[in-house]
Coordinates of C-alpha atoms and ligand atoms in Angstrom, one line a residue:
X230 CA 73.6 -26.8 35.8
X231 CA 73.2 -22.9 36.2
X232 CA 74.4 -21.4 32.8
X233 CA 76.7 -18.5 33.2
X234 CA 75.7 -15.5 31.4
X235 CA 76.6 -12.1 31.3
X236 CA 74.7 -9.8 33.6
X237 CA 73.0 -7.9 30.8
X238 CA 71.9 -10.9 29.0
X239 CA 70.8 -12.9 31.7
X240 CA 68.4 -10.4 33.2
X241 CA 66.5 -9.4 30.2
X242 CA 64.0 -12.5 30.2
X243 CA 64.2 -12.7 34.1
X244 CA 63.1 -9.1 34.0
X245 CA 60.2 -9.7 31.7
X246 CA 59.0 -12.6 33.7
X247 CA 59.2 -10.5 36.9
X248 CA 57.3 -7.7 34.8
X249 CA 54.4 -9.7 33.6
X250 CA 53.9 -11.2 36.9
X251 CA 53.9 -7.8 38.6
X252 CA 51.4 -6.7 35.7
X253 CA 49.1 -9.5 36.4
X254 CA 48.9 -8.9 40.0
X255 CA 48.4 -5.0 39.6
X256 CA 45.6 -5.7 37.0
X257 CA 43.9 -8.3 39.3
X258 CA 44.0 -6.0 42.0
X259 CA 42.8 -3.1 40.3
X260 CA 39.8 -5.5 38.8
X261 CA 39.0 -6.6 41.9
X262 CA 39.0 -3.4 43.6
X263 CA 36.5 -2.1 40.8
X264 CA 34.1 -4.9 41.0
X265 CA 34.2 -4.7 45.1
X266 CA 33.6 -0.7 44.7
X267 CA 30.7 -1.6 42.6
X268 CA 29.6 -4.5 44.8
X269 CA 29.5 -2.2 47.8
X270 CA 28.1 1.0 46.1
X271 CA 24.8 -1.4 45.5
X272 CA 24.1 -1.1 49.3
X273 CA 24.3 2.8 49.5
X274 CA 22.4 3.3 46.4
X275 CA 19.2 5.3 47.5
X276 CA 15.7 3.3 47.1
X277 CA 14.4 3.9 44.0
X278 CA 11.0 2.6 45.2
X279 CA 10.5 5.8 47.6
X280 CA 11.3 8.2 44.7
X281 CA 8.8 10.0 42.6
X282 CA 8.4 7.9 39.3
X283 CA 9.3 9.3 35.9
X284 CA 7.1 10.7 33.6
X285 CA 8.3 8.9 30.2
X286 CA 6.5 6.0 30.8
X287 CA 9.6 3.7 30.5
X288 CA 9.7 2.5 33.9
X289 CA 6.9 0.2 34.0
X290 CA 8.5 -1.4 30.8
X291 CA 12.0 -1.5 32.4
X292 CA 11.5 -2.2 35.9
X293 CA 7.9 -3.2 36.5
X294 CA 7.5 -4.5 40.2
X295 CA 9.7 -1.8 41.8
X296 CA 7.1 -0.1 43.9
X297 CA 5.6 -3.4 45.8
X298 CA 7.6 -3.3 49.3
X299 CA 7.3 -6.9 49.9
X300 CA 8.1 -8.1 46.2
X301 CA 10.8 -5.6 46.4
X302 CA 12.8 -7.0 49.2
X303 CA 12.6 -10.2 47.2
X304 CA 13.9 -8.6 44.4
X305 CA 16.8 -6.8 46.1
X306 CA 17.9 -10.2 47.4
X307 CA 17.7 -11.6 44.1
X308 CA 19.6 -8.9 42.5
X309 CA 22.2 -8.9 45.1
X310 CA 22.8 -13.1 44.6
X311 CA 22.9 -12.0 40.9
X312 CA 25.4 -9.3 41.6
X313 CA 27.4 -11.6 43.5
X314 CA 27.5 -14.2 41.1
X315 CA 28.3 -11.9 38.3
X316 CA 31.1 -10.6 40.4
X317 CA 32.7 -14.1 41.0
X318 CA 32.0 -15.1 37.5
X319 CA 34.1 -11.9 36.4
X320 CA 36.8 -12.6 38.7
X321 CA 37.0 -16.0 37.3
X322 CA 37.2 -14.7 33.7
X323 CA 39.8 -12.3 34.5
X324 CA 42.1 -15.1 35.9
X325 CA 41.5 -17.0 33.1
X326 CA 42.3 -14.3 30.8
X327 CA 45.5 -13.5 32.7
X328 CA 46.5 -16.9 32.5
X329 CA 46.6 -17.0 28.6
X330 CA 49.5 -15.9 26.5
X331 CA 49.3 -12.8 24.3
X332 CA 49.2 -15.0 21.5
X333 CA 46.2 -17.1 22.5
X334 CA 44.4 -13.9 23.5
X335 CA 45.4 -12.3 20.2
X336 CA 43.7 -15.5 18.6
X337 CA 40.7 -15.5 20.5
X338 CA 40.2 -11.9 19.7
X339 CA 40.4 -12.7 16.2
X340 CA 37.6 -15.5 16.3
X341 CA 35.5 -13.3 18.1
X342 CA 35.9 -10.5 15.2
X343 CA 35.7 -13.3 12.7
X344 CA 32.5 -14.4 14.3
X345 CA 30.9 -10.6 14.2
X346 CA 31.8 -10.1 10.6
X347 CA 30.1 -13.4 9.6
X348 CA 27.0 -12.4 11.6
X349 CA 27.1 -9.0 9.9
X350 CA 27.5 -10.6 6.7
X351 CA 24.6 -12.8 7.3
X352 CA 22.4 -9.8 8.1
X353 CA 23.3 -7.8 4.9
X354 CA 22.6 -10.3 2.5
X355 CA 19.9 -7.8 1.5
X356 CA 16.3 -8.5 0.8
X357 CA 15.0 -12.0 1.6
X358 CA 14.1 -13.7 -1.8
X359 CA 9.9 -13.1 -2.2
X360 CA 8.1 -16.4 -2.1
X361 CA 7.2 -17.3 -5.9
X362 CA 3.5 -15.8 -6.8
X363 CA 1.7 -16.7 -9.6
X364 CA 1.9 -14.0 -12.0
X365 CA -2.0 -12.7 -12.5
X366 CA -3.1 -13.2 -15.8
X367 CA -1.9 -10.1 -17.6
X368 CA -4.0 -9.4 -20.4
X369 CA -3.9 -6.3 -22.8
X370 CA -0.5 -5.5 -22.8
X371 CA -0.4 -5.0 -26.4
X372 CA 0.4 -2.6 -28.9
X373 CA -2.8 -0.6 -29.0
X374 CA -2.2 0.5 -32.7
X375 CA -5.5 2.5 -33.6
X376 CA -6.7 1.5 -37.2
X377 CA -7.4 5.2 -38.1
X378 CA -4.6 6.9 -39.6
X379 CA -5.4 10.2 -38.6
X380 CA -5.7 9.0 -34.9
X381 CA -2.3 7.1 -35.0
X382 CA -0.8 10.2 -36.2
X383 CA -2.2 12.1 -33.4
X384 CA -0.9 9.4 -31.0
X385 CA 2.5 9.6 -32.6
X386 CA 2.5 13.2 -31.6
X387 CA 1.6 12.5 -28.2
X388 CA 4.5 9.9 -28.0
X389 CA 6.9 12.3 -29.5
X390 CA 6.0 14.6 -26.6
X391 CA 6.8 11.9 -24.3
X392 CA 10.2 11.4 -25.7
X393 CA 10.8 15.1 -25.5
X394 CA 9.8 15.6 -21.8
X395 CA 11.9 12.0 -20.7
X396 CA 15.0 13.3 -22.9
X397 CA 15.1 16.5 -21.2
X398 CA 14.8 15.1 -18.2
X399 CA 17.3 12.7 -19.1
X400 CA 19.7 15.7 -20.2
X401 CA 19.2 18.1 -17.5
X402 CA 17.5 16.3 -14.4
X403 CA 18.7 12.6 -14.5
X404 CA 18.4 11.0 -10.7
X405 CA 16.8 14.2 -9.4
X406 CA 13.0 13.8 -8.5
X407 CA 11.7 16.5 -11.3
X408 CA 13.3 18.7 -13.8
X409 CA 13.2 22.6 -14.2
X410 CA 12.9 22.8 -17.8
X411 CA 13.7 26.5 -17.9
X412 CA 16.9 26.7 -16.0
X413 CA 17.3 23.3 -17.2
X414 CA 18.5 21.6 -14.1
X415 CA 17.1 19.0 -11.5
X416 CA 13.9 20.1 -9.1
X417 CA 12.3 18.8 -5.8
X418 CA 9.7 19.5 -3.5
X419 CA 8.8 19.0 -0.1
X420 CA 6.8 15.7 -0.8
X421 CA 10.1 13.9 -1.3
X422 CA 12.0 15.4 1.6
X423 CA 15.7 16.0 0.6
X424 CA 15.9 13.0 -1.3
X425 CA 17.3 12.4 -4.9
X426 CA 15.1 9.5 -5.6
X427 CA 14.7 10.1 -9.4
X428 CA 10.7 10.6 -9.0
X429 CA 10.6 11.3 -12.9
X430 CA 12.3 7.8 -13.8
X431 CA 10.1 5.7 -11.5
X432 CA 6.8 7.8 -12.1
X433 CA 7.6 7.4 -16.3
X434 CA 8.6 3.9 -16.5
X435 CA 5.5 2.3 -17.0
X436 CA 4.5 5.1 -19.9
X437 CA 7.7 4.3 -21.6
X438 CA 6.6 0.9 -21.3
X439 CA 3.4 1.2 -22.9
X440 CA 4.2 3.7 -25.7
X441 CA 7.0 1.3 -26.6
X442 CA 9.7 3.4 -26.0
X443 CA 12.0 0.7 -25.2
X444 CA 15.6 2.0 -25.1
X445 CA 14.4 4.7 -22.7
X446 CA 12.6 1.9 -20.7
X447 CA 15.6 0.0 -20.5
X448 CA 17.6 3.3 -19.5
X449 CA 15.1 4.0 -16.6
X450 CA 15.0 0.5 -15.5
X451 CA 19.1 0.4 -15.3
X452 CA 19.1 3.5 -13.1
X453 CA 16.8 2.0 -10.9
X454 CA 18.5 -1.1 -10.5
X455 CA 21.8 0.6 -9.9
X456 CA 20.7 3.8 -8.1
X457 CA 17.4 3.7 -6.5
X458 CA 18.2 3.4 -3.0
X459 CA 15.8 4.0 -0.1
X460 CA 18.2 4.0 2.7
X461 CA 18.4 7.8 3.0
X462 CA 17.7 10.2 5.5
X463 CA 14.9 12.1 4.0
X464 CA 11.5 12.8 5.2
X465 CA 8.9 12.0 2.3
X466 CA 5.2 12.0 1.8
X467 CA 3.9 8.5 2.6
X468 CA 0.8 8.9 0.0
X469 CA 3.1 10.6 -2.7
X470 CA 5.7 7.8 -2.5
X471 CA 3.2 5.3 -2.4
X472 CA 0.9 6.3 -5.4
X473 CA 4.3 7.3 -7.8
X474 CA 6.9 4.9 -6.5
X475 CA 5.3 1.9 -5.2
X476 CA 2.4 2.2 -7.7
X477 CA 5.0 2.8 -10.5
X478 CA 7.6 0.2 -9.6
X479 CA 4.5 -2.5 -9.1
X480 CA 3.2 -1.4 -12.6
X481 CA 6.3 -1.6 -14.4
X482 CA 6.9 -5.1 -13.0
X483 CA 3.1 -6.4 -13.9
X484 CA 3.7 -4.7 -17.4
X485 CA 7.5 -6.2 -18.0
X486 CA 7.9 -9.0 -15.9
X487 CA 11.3 -7.6 -14.6
X488 CA 11.8 -8.8 -10.6
X489 CA 13.9 -5.6 -10.0
X490 CA 10.9 -3.6 -9.9
X491 CA 9.1 -5.8 -7.5
X492 CA 12.0 -5.9 -5.3
X493 CA 12.4 -2.3 -5.2
X494 CA 8.5 -1.7 -4.4
X495 CA 8.7 -4.2 -1.7
X496 CA 11.9 -2.6 0.1
X497 CA 10.4 0.7 -0.2
X498 CA 6.9 -0.4 1.4
X499 CA 9.1 -1.8 4.2
X500 CA 10.3 1.8 5.0
X501 CA 6.7 3.2 5.1
X502 CA 5.6 0.7 7.6
X503 CA 6.7 2.6 10.5
X504 CA 4.4 5.6 9.5
X505 CA 1.4 3.2 11.1
X506 CA 3.0 3.4 14.5
X507 CA 0.2 5.9 15.8
X508 CA -2.0 5.3 18.7
X509 CA -4.9 4.7 16.1
X510 CA -3.2 3.0 13.3
X511 CA -4.1 6.1 10.9
X512 CA -0.8 6.6 9.3
X513 CA 1.3 9.8 9.7
X514 CA 1.7 11.9 6.5
X515 CA 5.3 11.9 6.3
X516 CA 7.9 9.3 7.6
X517 CA 11.6 9.5 7.5
X518 CA 13.0 6.7 5.3
X519 CA 15.8 6.1 7.7
X520 CA 14.8 6.3 10.9
X521 CA 11.3 5.5 10.6
X522 CA 9.9 8.6 12.6
X523 CA 6.6 10.2 11.4
X524 CA 5.0 13.2 11.9
X525 CA 1.8 15.4 10.1
X526 CA 1.7 18.1 8.0
X527 CA 2.1 21.6 10.0
X528 CA -1.0 22.9 8.2
X529 CA -3.2 20.3 8.6
X530 CA -6.2 20.8 11.0
X531 CA -4.6 20.2 14.5
X532 CA -2.1 17.6 13.7
X533 CA -4.5 15.6 11.4
X534 CA -3.8 12.9 9.0
X535 CA -5.5 13.7 5.5
X536 CA -8.3 11.6 4.2
X537 CA -7.0 11.4 0.6
X538 CA -3.7 10.3 1.7
X539 CA -4.3 7.6 4.3
X540 CA -7.1 6.7 2.1
X541 CA -5.3 6.1 -0.9
X542 CA -2.9 3.1 0.0
X543 CA -5.1 0.0 -0.6
X544 CA -4.5 -0.9 -4.1
X545 CA -0.7 -0.9 -3.7
X546 CA -0.9 -2.6 -0.1
X547 CA -3.0 -5.1 -1.3
X548 CA -0.9 -6.2 -4.3
X549 CA 2.2 -5.9 -1.9
X550 CA 0.6 -8.6 0.5
X551 CA -0.2 -10.6 -2.7
X552 CA 3.4 -10.6 -4.1
X553 CA 5.1 -10.9 -0.8
X554 CA 2.8 -13.3 1.2
X555 CA 3.3 -10.5 4.2
X556 CA 0.0 -9.8 5.8
X557 CA 1.0 -6.7 7.2
X558 CA 0.2 -4.3 4.4
X559 CA -3.3 -5.8 3.7
X560 CA -4.0 -5.5 7.7
X561 CA -2.8 -2.2 7.7
X562 CA -5.2 -0.7 5.1
X563 CA -8.0 -3.0 6.3
X564 CA -7.6 -1.4 9.5
X565 CA -8.0 2.0 8.1
X566 CA -11.1 1.0 6.4
X567 CA -12.4 -0.7 9.7
X568 CA -11.7 2.4 12.1
X569 CA -13.4 4.6 9.5
X570 CA -16.5 2.4 9.3
X571 CA -17.1 2.5 13.0
X572 CA -17.1 6.6 13.1
X573 CA -20.0 9.0 12.9
X574 CA -20.2 10.9 9.4
X575 CA -21.6 14.5 9.6
X576 CA -24.6 14.3 6.7
X577 CA -22.8 10.9 5.9
X578 CA -19.7 12.8 4.4
X579 CA -16.1 11.9 5.4
X580 CA -14.3 15.1 6.7
X581 CA -10.9 15.6 5.1
X582 CA -9.0 15.8 8.4
X583 CA -8.7 12.7 10.9
X584 CA -6.2 12.9 14.2
X585 CA -4.2 9.9 14.5
X586 CA -3.5 10.3 18.2
X587 CA -7.5 10.7 19.2
X588 CA -9.1 9.3 16.3
X589 CA -11.4 12.0 15.9
X590 CA -12.3 14.1 12.9
X591 CA -10.7 17.5 12.7
X592 CA -12.2 20.5 10.5
X593 CA -15.5 19.5 8.9
X594 CA -14.3 20.0 5.6
X595 CA -15.5 17.8 2.7
X596 CA -13.9 17.6 -0.9
X597 CA -13.9 15.6 -3.8
X598 CA -11.0 17.7 -5.1
X599 CA -7.6 18.2 -3.1
X600 CA -7.5 16.6 0.3
X601 CA -10.6 14.0 -0.4
X602 CA -10.4 13.0 -4.2
X603 CA -8.6 9.4 -4.2
X604 CA -10.4 8.1 -1.0
X605 CA -13.3 7.9 -2.8
X606 CA -11.5 6.7 -6.1
X607 CA -9.6 3.6 -4.2
X608 CA -12.8 2.5 -2.4
X609 CA -14.4 1.5 -5.8
X610 CA -11.1 0.8 -7.0
X611 CA -10.6 -1.8 -4.5
X612 CA -13.8 -3.4 -5.4
X613 CA -12.5 -3.3 -9.1
X614 CA -9.4 -4.8 -8.3
X615 CA -10.7 -7.5 -6.3
X616 CA -12.8 -8.6 -9.2
X617 CA -15.8 -7.1 -7.6
X618 CA -15.5 -9.7 -4.8
X619 CA -14.7 -6.9 -2.2
X620 CA -18.2 -5.8 -1.7
X621 CA -17.8 -4.0 1.5
X622 CA -15.6 -1.6 -0.4
X623 CA -18.2 -0.8 -2.8
X624 CA -20.9 -0.8 -0.5
X625 CA -19.0 2.0 1.5
X626 CA -18.1 3.9 -2.2
X627 CA -22.1 3.7 -2.8
X628 CA -22.6 5.1 0.3
X629 CA -20.1 8.0 0.1
X630 CA -21.1 9.1 -3.4
X631 CA -24.4 9.3 -2.6
X632 CA -24.2 11.6 0.3
X633 CA -21.7 13.5 -1.9
X634 CA -24.4 13.8 -4.5
X635 CA -26.9 15.1 -2.2
X636 CA -24.8 17.7 -0.4
X637 CA -21.7 18.6 -2.9
X638 CA -23.3 18.2 -6.4
X639 CA -25.0 21.3 -7.9
X640 CA -26.3 22.6 -11.3
X641 CA -25.0 26.0 -12.2
X642 CA -27.6 28.9 -13.6
X643 CA -25.9 28.3 -16.6
X644 CA -26.7 24.4 -16.4
X645 CA -23.2 23.3 -15.8
X646 CA -23.0 20.3 -13.1
X647 CA -20.1 21.1 -10.8
X648 CA -19.2 19.6 -7.5
X649 CA -18.6 22.0 -4.9
X650 CA -16.8 21.8 -1.4
X651 CA -18.7 21.4 2.2
X652 CA -17.2 23.6 4.9
X653 CA -18.8 23.4 8.2
X654 CA -22.3 23.3 7.2
X655 CA -21.9 25.6 4.1
X656 CA -21.4 24.7 0.3
X657 CA -18.6 26.5 -1.3
X658 CA -19.6 26.8 -5.3
X659 CA -16.0 26.2 -6.5
X660 CA -14.6 23.4 -8.2
X661 CA -10.8 22.3 -8.2
X662 CA -9.2 21.0 -11.4
X663 CA -8.4 18.0 -9.1
X664 CA -12.1 17.0 -8.8
X665 CA -12.4 16.7 -12.7
X666 CA -11.2 13.2 -12.1
X667 CA -14.6 12.4 -10.6
X668 CA -16.3 12.6 -14.0
X669 CA -14.4 9.6 -15.0
X670 CA -14.8 8.0 -11.6
X671 CA -18.7 8.0 -11.9
X672 CA -18.4 6.5 -15.2
X673 CA -16.1 3.6 -13.9
X674 CA -18.5 3.2 -10.9
X675 CA -21.6 3.4 -13.0
X676 CA -21.9 -0.7 -13.7
X677 CA -22.5 -2.3 -10.4
X678 CA -24.0 0.8 -8.9
X679 CA -27.3 0.2 -6.8
X680 CA -30.9 1.0 -7.9
X681 CA -30.2 0.3 -11.5
X682 CA -28.5 4.0 -11.5
X683 CA -25.6 2.9 -14.0
X684 CA -27.3 5.2 -16.5
X685 CA -27.8 8.0 -13.9
X686 CA -23.8 7.9 -12.9
X687 CA -22.8 7.5 -16.4
X688 CA -24.7 10.9 -17.1
X689 CA -23.0 12.3 -14.3
X690 CA -19.5 11.7 -15.7
X691 CA -20.6 13.2 -18.8
X692 CA -22.0 16.4 -17.6
X693 CA -18.9 16.6 -15.1
X694 CA -16.3 16.2 -18.2
X695 CA -18.7 18.8 -19.9
X696 CA -18.0 21.3 -16.9
X697 CA -14.4 20.5 -16.8
X698 CA -14.1 20.9 -20.6
X699 CA -15.9 24.5 -20.3
X700 CA -13.3 25.4 -17.5
X701 CA -10.6 24.9 -20.4
X702 CA -12.7 26.4 -23.1
X703 CA -13.4 30.0 -21.2
X704 CA -9.8 30.5 -20.9
X705 CA -7.3 32.0 -23.6
X706 CA -4.6 29.2 -23.5
X707 CA -7.5 26.3 -23.7
X708 CA -5.9 25.0 -20.5
X709 CA -8.0 24.8 -17.4
X710 CA -7.3 27.0 -14.1
X711 CA -6.5 25.3 -10.6
X712 CA -9.9 26.1 -9.5
X713 CA -13.1 27.8 -10.9
X714 CA -16.3 29.0 -9.7
X715 CA -19.9 29.2 -10.1
X716 CA -20.9 32.3 -8.2
X717 CA -22.3 35.9 -8.7
X718 CA -22.7 35.6 -12.1
X719 CA -19.7 33.3 -12.9
X720 CA -19.5 30.1 -14.4
X721 CA -16.4 27.9 -14.4
X722 CA -13.8 30.5 -14.6
X723 CA -10.9 31.4 -11.8
X724 CA -11.4 34.4 -10.1
X725 CA -8.3 34.9 -7.6
X726 CA -4.9 35.2 -9.5
X727 CA -3.4 32.0 -7.5
X728 CA -6.3 29.9 -9.0
X729 CA -5.3 30.5 -12.5
X730 CA -2.4 28.4 -13.1
X731 CA -2.0 25.0 -14.9
X732 CA 0.7 22.7 -13.7
X733 CA 0.1 20.1 -16.2
X734 CA -2.4 18.3 -14.5
X735 CA -3.9 15.1 -15.7
X736 CA -7.6 14.9 -14.0
X737 CA -9.5 16.5 -17.0
X738 CA -7.7 14.0 -19.6
X739 CA -8.6 11.3 -17.5
X740 CA -11.8 12.0 -17.2
X741 CA -12.3 12.3 -21.2
X742 CA -10.3 9.0 -21.5
X743 CA -12.7 7.0 -19.3
X744 CA -15.9 9.0 -21.0
X745 CA -14.2 7.6 -24.4
X746 CA -13.9 3.8 -23.2
X747 CA -17.5 3.6 -22.1
X748 CA -19.0 5.8 -24.8
X749 CA -17.0 6.1 -27.6
X750 CA -18.5 9.6 -28.5
X751 CA -15.7 11.5 -30.8
X752 CA -15.9 14.7 -28.6
X753 CA -13.8 12.9 -26.2
X754 CA -10.9 12.6 -28.6
X755 CA -11.5 16.1 -29.7
X756 CA -11.4 17.6 -26.4
X757 CA -8.2 15.7 -25.7
X758 CA -6.9 17.0 -29.0
X759 CA -7.6 20.4 -28.0
X760 CA -5.6 19.9 -24.8
X761 CA -2.6 18.2 -26.7
X762 CA -2.3 21.3 -28.9
X763 CA -2.5 23.8 -25.9
X764 CA 0.0 21.9 -23.6
X765 CA 2.3 21.7 -27.0
X766 CA 1.7 25.1 -28.0
X767 CA 1.8 26.9 -24.3
X768 CA 3.8 24.6 -22.3
X769 CA 6.4 23.0 -24.5
X770 CA 10.1 24.8 -24.3
X771 CA 13.5 24.0 -25.6
X772 CA 14.2 22.0 -22.0
X773 CA 11.0 20.0 -21.4
X774 CA 7.6 21.1 -20.6
X775 CA 6.6 23.4 -18.1
X776 CA 3.6 24.5 -16.3
X777 CA 2.3 28.1 -16.9
X778 CA 1.1 30.8 -14.1
X779 CA -2.0 32.1 -15.6
X780 CA -4.1 30.2 -18.3
X781 CA -6.2 33.8 -18.9
X782 CA -3.0 35.8 -20.2
X783 CA -2.2 35.7 -23.8
X784 CA 1.4 36.2 -22.6
X785 CA 1.9 33.6 -19.8
X786 CA 5.1 33.1 -17.5
X787 CA 6.3 29.5 -16.6
X788 CA 6.5 28.0 -13.1
X789 CA 9.8 26.3 -14.4
X790 CA 8.6 23.0 -13.1
X791 CA 7.9 19.6 -15.1
X792 CA 5.8 17.6 -12.6
X793 CA 6.8 13.9 -12.9
X794 CA 2.9 13.1 -12.9
X795 CA 3.0 14.8 -16.5
X796 CA 5.0 11.9 -17.8
X797 CA 3.0 9.2 -15.3
X798 CA -0.6 10.6 -16.1
X799 CA -1.3 13.1 -18.3
X800 CA 0.6 11.9 -21.4
X801 CA -0.3 8.2 -20.6
X802 CA -3.9 9.1 -20.7
X803 CA -3.6 11.2 -23.8
X804 CA -2.0 8.1 -25.6
X805 CA -4.7 5.6 -24.5
X806 CA -7.2 8.1 -25.6
X807 CA -5.7 7.7 -28.9
X808 CA -5.1 3.9 -28.8
X809 CA -7.5 1.0 -29.2
X810 CA -9.3 -0.4 -26.5
X811 CA -7.3 -3.8 -26.3
X812 CA -4.8 -1.9 -24.7
X813 CA -5.2 -2.6 -21.3
X814 CA -8.9 -3.0 -21.0
X815 CA -10.7 -2.3 -18.1
X816 CA -12.0 -5.2 -17.2
X817 CA -8.4 -6.6 -16.6
X818 CA -6.5 -3.5 -15.3
X819 CA -7.3 -0.9 -12.6
X820 CA -5.3 2.3 -12.8
X821 CA -4.1 3.8 -9.2
X822 CA -4.5 7.3 -8.8
X823 CA -1.3 8.2 -10.4
X824 CA -2.2 6.1 -13.6
X825 CA -0.1 3.1 -13.0
X826 CA -2.0 -0.1 -14.1
X827 CA -2.5 -2.8 -11.6
X828 CA -3.7 -5.9 -12.9
X829 CA -7.3 -7.3 -11.4
X830 CA -6.6 -10.2 -8.8
X831 CA -8.7 -13.1 -9.8
X832 CA -8.3 -14.8 -6.5
X833 CA -11.1 -17.3 -6.9
X834 CA -11.2 -19.2 -3.9
X835 CA -7.7 -18.0 -2.5
X836 CA -7.7 -15.6 0.3
X837 CA -5.1 -13.3 0.7
X838 CA -2.6 -13.9 3.8
X839 CA -4.3 -11.6 6.5
X840 CA -7.5 -11.5 5.3
X841 CA -8.8 -12.9 8.5
X842 CA -10.1 -10.4 11.1
X843 CA -8.0 -7.6 10.6
X844 CA -5.5 -6.6 13.4
X845 CA -3.1 -3.7 13.8
Ligands
DMJ1065 C1 -1.3 13.3 -8.9 O1 -0.2 13.0 -8.3 C2 -2.4 12.1 -8.8 O2 -3.5 12.0 -9.4 C3 -3.2 12.5 -7.1 O3 -4.2 11.9 -6.9 C4 -3.6 14.0 -6.9 N1 -3.3 14.5 -8.2 C5 -1.8 14.7 -8.9 C6 -1.8 15.2 -10.2 O4 -2.7 16.3 -10.3

């Protein structure tokens, strides 16, 4: 029976049905016209093979066979067949889609959406859990309280200075990289890019732990847990981030056993890996943490990477492989070592600059101070950290030190032993504050040196310690200048105005501490105490500690920076100098170049993953 309906009521559903049909038809028409157009266009496209190739180098990767005429025809046919098949499949799919109701389509879209969300969630579960690794035997994380009351008193003073530095940063610079103690606000330098990564917190937590400043340590740990995020668009120094952040986090992990430090270290290390994507595998100096794009400092000899930067990754990277089971870290640093071993060295010396594109040395400038320093340190420490099994590292260190002694170490007219700088075949009789760390290094490397030269190297360490102490003692403030000369009647004093500053650096105190551990000569504690008093008198301000611009002026101006290494290194070495030797014994711990202690890995017969022939 045909129902009788009013015109308005009857026409509406009918009209909708008609509309849907015509809609479908038009859509189908447009779709097939578009596909036919694309299909036709393919035959009118110019023949790529006859065109000049791009220079981008991508063509070979994307369309590898396009210039072979015979193969070209075959591929053209293959492509045409493929397009035809795609065309038919698209038409079929379009027809099927059009057959579906709105609800069905909606449900389909929703299912797709859910699937994408699920996939995203799976990807976003955070870092993969790390494989369980036996904690190396952690020995000597003790109180280290000295038995002598006067020594204890001095140690308490150093602890109080640490608290002042930390509390000031906590109050005025929390979360910033460093502190401006005069302006009482946050501070940062280009080594951290535009990041706000709390460098002082990460650099200082292990010192807090060692000093038994538990509340402060907890506070630092909490910040790291909740705020330390490396997915930031910032271009950072690979070397600085490695020694301060990865070194600091690993040390905090080994000392406290708190997993969060290990996880953060590994997350950061992942972000540094793209820096190694260079033609030679020698990493860029800087890397953008977000994009992974790397580059070198504009000032470094013709686009070179710096020896002390790419040569100061070994300790941390070996620990990363140990803790994660990921061979990549170990392989990256071993590759650097192998590459250096193959290169010619002028006079047996390592120049400070190496081009990561060509693999050639830049300027022939060699230094045990800035730009070279910790490369030598890490050769020795790689051997120590491996429980003295990495004999290749030891041999490389011995050879390098022998060449340095021959060409760079001299005695001044006044009898002071110093380490100069080698510049294009000429010795500059100038020593940097940074080079003063070498006194400690020579002493640390004495045991195990070839030809029974242990006594010689311990003596060399003592001579360097003495010279560096002189550089402090010959100033008005009793704090050392950035660089000092041994020329034209000058002995251990700075000449140029821009070499007279002291920025709270640790190297001289570091050497006092190593010399103390190896000799127990009381003069090292005495020299250390002189430094404590001078720092407290001239660098302490109400908002923390500041560097000074002229150590020869009785009325110096401040540079208004509390460097993170003051908390990581200077105060830590001072504290250890006035502690007993059972706190972090040197047989069990190796300090990275930022004074972060890492345990010796007694691996026995176990080999590190990736320790088979190194690859990139
Ligand atoms: C520290 O960051 C490290 O010791 C580095 O190796 C060079 N020197 C600074 C502090 O002076």
